[in-house]
Every structure is written in structure tokens, then in C-alpha cells.
Amino acid sequence: MLAYEQSPANFDQLRHLVQRNNDVLREVIAAFEEKAALDFHYSKMLKKISANLHKATHQVESDIDKGWTSVAEQFDVQATIHSNLGSALTDDVVQPLRSIQISEAKTIRAAALFVERELRKLKDRKDGTTRTKRLLYECSKQLEKLEQANDQHQNGERMFERHTNNLDIAVQATANDYITAIQPSTAAVNHVILTDLYLKFTVGSSYAAKHAARVQHSSGAAGFWLAEL
């Protein structure tokens, strides 16, 4: 078997290493098969030659000619040896190695199919995760917009409530209290503020007559007119 200078770092390198070793094993099996075939062929040819020698010398009477019979018998022995060697190579080497090679090839194919299937599943999960992240990002953006809109709505409600409370206070307050509440604070430089203020209130079942009053500023230098209903 082949050995890498360093261990495989991933499945592709491992598969390449195992596949290469399996290919080498297949070549080794082919070499032994060829050797066994040569032994069988050599044995067959020796038997053929031996048969021809036996046929040519079976009726001879001289001792020299009978010596060829001994040669033919040696050919038979060598033919038997090579035939047994071919059978031994086939039974004890080729067939076991072929079983190992076929088993390894099946294992390699099964492992490759398993890894490809798992890689597809992993890719699908990654794609699903990417889609989920994108969807979550879009949802977060929409949620942020909704929160901003909700904050604006709440600010509007608070502003509306504040103005409503101010209007309620203005309606329920007396003229003097309201004038005191809206009277500007004293400053180093006096300003004249003219304000037309209309207040409506009910006395019994009728409205009060319109009155005009001049209210002096706290500094005494400026004033404003208040018209009452």
C-alpha cells in the first residue's frame, strides 16, 4: 500500500489516498493473475511437448532413444509444478486480494455517497440559516420602524393630553387665577404684551356681560388688556 508523507487533512485527501491504494491493489491482482495465466499456459505447453516426446519414443529400443522418454517425464513433472503454482496463485493470492479490493471499492463508494449526502444536508441547513438570518434582519427593521411609529404616537398622545389638561385648567380656573398663571415674569427690560383673552362662564342660566379691564404689569411700567366674556 502507498503511504503519504503526511496524514490526510480532509475527506477529499483521505478518499484520494484510499482510492489510490485500491487502484494499486487492483494492479497487483492483475499482475498475479497474469503470472498464474502464464503458469497455466506454460504447463499446458510442457504437457503438449511431453506428449509429443512420448509419442515419438514409445516404440524405440535403444537406450539413447529411451533417454528422451525421461525428458518427456521431466516435462510432465514441470508441467504439473507450474499448473499447481498457477492454481496456488489463483486460490491463495488472487482471490483473497480480489475480495479485499472489491470490499474496499464498495466501502469507498458508500463513504463517498454518505459524505455527499451529508454535504448536501449541510448546504441546505446553511442556506436555511442564511434565509432565516435575512428574514430576522428584515423583521428587526420592520420592528424598529414600528417602535419609532409607536414612540411618535405616544409623544403625540402625551402632547394632546398636556394640551387637553391645560384647556381643562383654563376652563375651570377663575379669571384672576388664570391671569396670574399666564402673567409673564418680571425682567430687567419690560415688554408690553397685548393679549385678547376671551373666557366664557355661566352665571345661573345667563352669560355675564362683556367687561374690559386693564391689568398692570408687576413692574408697573407695562400692561395688557383683558377682555372677558
Coordinates of C-alpha atoms in Angstrom, one line a residue:
M1 CA 0.0 0.0 0.0
L2 CA 1.0 3.6 -0.6
A3 CA 1.9 5.9 2.3
Y4 CA 1.6 9.7 2.1
E5 CA 4.3 11.9 3.6
Q6 CA 1.7 13.4 5.8
S7 CA -1.7 12.4 7.1
P8 CA -4.7 13.5 5.1
A9 CA -6.2 16.7 6.4
N10 CA -9.8 16.3 4.9
F11 CA -12.1 13.8 3.4
D12 CA -11.0 14.5 -0.2
Q13 CA -7.4 13.8 0.6
L14 CA -8.4 10.6 2.5
R15 CA -10.6 9.4 -0.3
H16 CA -7.8 10.1 -2.8
L17 CA -5.4 8.1 -0.7
V18 CA -7.7 5.1 -0.2
Q19 CA -8.7 5.2 -3.9
R20 CA -5.1 5.3 -5.0
N21 CA -4.3 2.3 -2.7
N22 CA -7.3 0.4 -4.1
D23 CA -6.1 1.1 -7.6
V24 CA -2.6 -0.2 -6.7
L25 CA -4.1 -3.3 -5.2
R26 CA -6.1 -3.9 -8.4
E27 CA -2.9 -3.6 -10.4
V28 CA -1.2 -6.1 -8.1
I29 CA -4.1 -8.6 -8.5
A30 CA -3.8 -8.2 -12.3
A31 CA -0.1 -9.0 -12.1
F32 CA -0.7 -12.2 -10.2
E33 CA -3.5 -13.2 -12.5
E34 CA -1.1 -12.7 -15.4
K35 CA 1.5 -14.8 -13.7
A36 CA -1.0 -17.6 -12.9
A37 CA -2.2 -17.5 -16.6
L38 CA 1.5 -17.8 -17.7
D39 CA 2.0 -20.8 -15.4
F40 CA -1.1 -22.4 -16.7
H41 CA -0.1 -21.8 -20.3
Y42 CA 3.5 -23.0 -19.7
S43 CA 2.1 -26.1 -18.0
K44 CA -0.1 -26.7 -21.0
M45 CA 2.7 -26.3 -23.5
L46 CA 5.0 -28.6 -21.5
K47 CA 2.3 -31.3 -21.4
K48 CA 1.9 -30.9 -25.2
I49 CA 5.7 -31.2 -25.7
S50 CA 5.9 -34.2 -23.3
A51 CA 3.0 -35.9 -25.2
N52 CA 4.9 -35.5 -28.5
L53 CA 8.1 -36.9 -27.0
H54 CA 6.2 -39.9 -25.5
K55 CA 4.6 -40.5 -28.9
A56 CA 7.9 -40.3 -30.7
T57 CA 9.8 -42.6 -28.3
H58 CA 7.3 -45.1 -27.2
Q59 CA 8.5 -47.8 -29.7
V60 CA 12.2 -47.1 -29.6
E61 CA 14.6 -49.9 -28.4
S62 CA 17.9 -48.2 -27.9
D63 CA 18.9 -46.8 -24.6
I64 CA 19.8 -43.5 -26.1
D65 CA 16.4 -43.1 -27.6
K66 CA 14.8 -44.2 -24.3
G67 CA 16.5 -41.2 -22.7
W68 CA 14.0 -38.9 -24.4
T69 CA 11.3 -40.7 -22.5
S70 CA 12.9 -39.5 -19.3
V71 CA 13.0 -36.0 -20.7
A72 CA 9.3 -36.2 -21.5
E73 CA 8.6 -37.4 -18.0
Q74 CA 10.5 -34.4 -16.6
F75 CA 8.4 -32.1 -18.8
D76 CA 5.3 -33.7 -17.2
V77 CA 6.7 -33.0 -13.8
Q78 CA 7.4 -29.4 -14.6
A79 CA 4.0 -29.0 -16.2
T80 CA 2.4 -30.3 -13.0
I81 CA 4.5 -28.0 -10.9
H82 CA 3.6 -24.9 -12.9
S83 CA -0.1 -26.0 -13.0
N84 CA -0.1 -26.3 -9.2
L85 CA 1.7 -22.9 -8.9
G86 CA -0.9 -21.3 -11.1
S87 CA -3.7 -22.8 -9.0
A88 CA -2.0 -21.7 -5.8
L89 CA -1.6 -18.1 -7.1
T90 CA -5.2 -18.1 -8.1
D91 CA -6.6 -19.6 -4.9
D92 CA -4.3 -18.2 -2.3
V93 CA -3.3 -14.8 -3.7
V94 CA -5.6 -13.5 -6.4
Q95 CA -9.0 -14.4 -5.0
P96 CA -8.3 -13.1 -1.4
L97 CA -6.8 -9.9 -2.7
R98 CA -9.7 -9.5 -5.1
S99 CA -12.2 -9.9 -2.3
I100 CA -10.3 -7.2 -0.3
Q101 CA -10.2 -4.9 -3.3
I102 CA -13.9 -5.3 -4.1
S103 CA -14.8 -4.8 -0.4
E104 CA -12.7 -1.7 -0.3
A105 CA -14.2 -0.3 -3.5
K106 CA -17.7 -0.8 -2.1
T107 CA -16.7 0.9 1.1
I108 CA -15.2 3.8 -0.8
R109 CA -18.3 4.3 -2.9
A110 CA -20.6 4.0 0.2
A111 CA -18.5 6.5 2.1
A112 CA -18.4 8.9 -0.8
L113 CA -22.2 8.7 -1.2
F114 CA -22.7 9.2 2.5
V115 CA -20.4 12.3 2.6
E116 CA -22.0 13.8 -0.5
R117 CA -25.5 13.3 1.1
E118 CA -24.3 14.9 4.4
L119 CA -22.7 17.8 2.5
R120 CA -26.0 18.4 0.7
K121 CA -27.8 18.4 4.0
L122 CA -25.2 20.8 5.5
K123 CA -25.5 23.1 2.5
D124 CA -29.3 23.0 2.8
R125 CA -29.0 23.9 6.5
K126 CA -26.6 26.7 5.8
D127 CA -29.0 28.0 3.1
G128 CA -31.9 27.8 5.6
T129 CA -29.8 29.6 8.3
T130 CA -29.0 32.3 5.8
R131 CA -32.6 32.7 4.8
T132 CA -33.6 32.8 8.5
K133 CA -31.0 35.5 9.3
R134 CA -32.2 37.6 6.3
L135 CA -35.8 37.2 7.5
L136 CA -34.8 38.1 11.0
Y137 CA -33.0 41.2 9.8
E138 CA -36.0 42.3 7.8
C139 CA -38.3 41.7 10.7
S140 CA -35.9 43.6 13.1
K141 CA -36.0 46.6 10.6
Q142 CA -39.8 46.5 10.5
L143 CA -40.0 46.2 14.3
E144 CA -37.7 49.2 14.6
K145 CA -40.0 51.2 12.3
L146 CA -43.0 50.1 14.3
E147 CA -41.3 51.1 17.6
Q148 CA -40.4 54.5 16.1
A149 CA -44.0 55.0 14.9
N150 CA -45.3 53.9 18.3
D151 CA -43.0 56.4 20.1
Q152 CA -44.2 59.2 17.8
H153 CA -47.8 58.1 18.5
Q154 CA -47.1 58.1 22.3
N155 CA -45.5 61.5 22.1
G156 CA -48.5 62.8 20.2
E157 CA -50.8 61.4 22.8
R158 CA -48.8 62.9 25.6
M159 CA -48.8 66.3 23.8
F160 CA -52.5 66.0 23.2
E161 CA -53.1 65.1 26.8
R162 CA -51.0 68.0 28.0
H163 CA -52.9 70.5 25.9
T164 CA -56.2 68.9 27.0
N165 CA -55.2 69.3 30.6
N166 CA -54.2 72.9 30.0
L167 CA -57.5 73.6 28.4
D168 CA -59.4 72.0 31.2
I169 CA -57.4 74.1 33.7
A170 CA -58.1 77.2 31.7
V171 CA -61.8 76.5 31.5
Q172 CA -62.2 75.6 35.2
A173 CA -60.0 78.4 36.5
T174 CA -61.3 81.8 37.6
A175 CA -60.3 84.9 35.7
N176 CA -57.8 86.2 38.4
D177 CA -56.2 82.7 38.8
Y178 CA -55.8 82.3 35.0
I179 CA -54.4 85.9 34.7
T180 CA -51.9 85.2 37.5
A181 CA -50.9 81.9 35.8
I182 CA -50.2 83.4 32.4
Q183 CA -48.7 86.7 33.7
P184 CA -45.1 87.0 32.4
S185 CA -42.3 87.1 34.9
T186 CA -40.6 90.4 35.7
A187 CA -37.5 91.0 33.6
A188 CA -34.8 93.7 33.5
V189 CA -36.3 95.0 30.3
N190 CA -40.0 95.4 30.4
H191 CA -42.1 94.4 27.4
V192 CA -45.6 95.4 26.5
I193 CA -47.8 92.3 25.8
L194 CA -51.3 92.9 24.4
T195 CA -53.5 89.9 24.8
D196 CA -57.1 89.4 23.8
L197 CA -58.4 86.7 26.1
Y198 CA -62.0 85.5 25.9
L199 CA -63.4 83.5 28.8
K200 CA -66.8 82.1 28.8
F201 CA -68.5 81.1 32.1
T202 CA -72.1 80.7 33.2
V203 CA -73.7 82.6 36.0
G204 CA -77.0 80.9 36.7
S205 CA -78.6 80.5 33.3
S206 CA -77.3 83.6 31.6
Y207 CA -73.9 84.9 30.4
A208 CA -72.0 87.7 32.1
A209 CA -71.7 91.0 30.2
K210 CA -68.5 91.8 28.4
H211 CA -66.0 93.7 30.6
A212 CA -62.7 95.3 29.9
A213 CA -60.1 95.7 32.5
R214 CA -56.6 96.9 32.4
V215 CA -54.2 94.9 34.5
Q216 CA -50.9 96.5 35.4
H217 CA -47.7 94.6 35.0
S218 CA -45.9 93.7 38.2
S219 CA -43.2 96.3 37.4
G220 CA -45.9 99.0 36.9
A221 CA -44.3 100.1 33.6
A222 CA -46.3 98.0 31.2
G223 CA -49.7 96.3 31.0
F224 CA -52.1 94.4 28.8
W225 CA -55.8 94.4 28.1
L226 CA -58.0 91.6 29.1
A227 CA -61.4 91.2 27.6
E228 CA -63.8 88.9 29.5
L229 CA -66.9 87.2 28.4

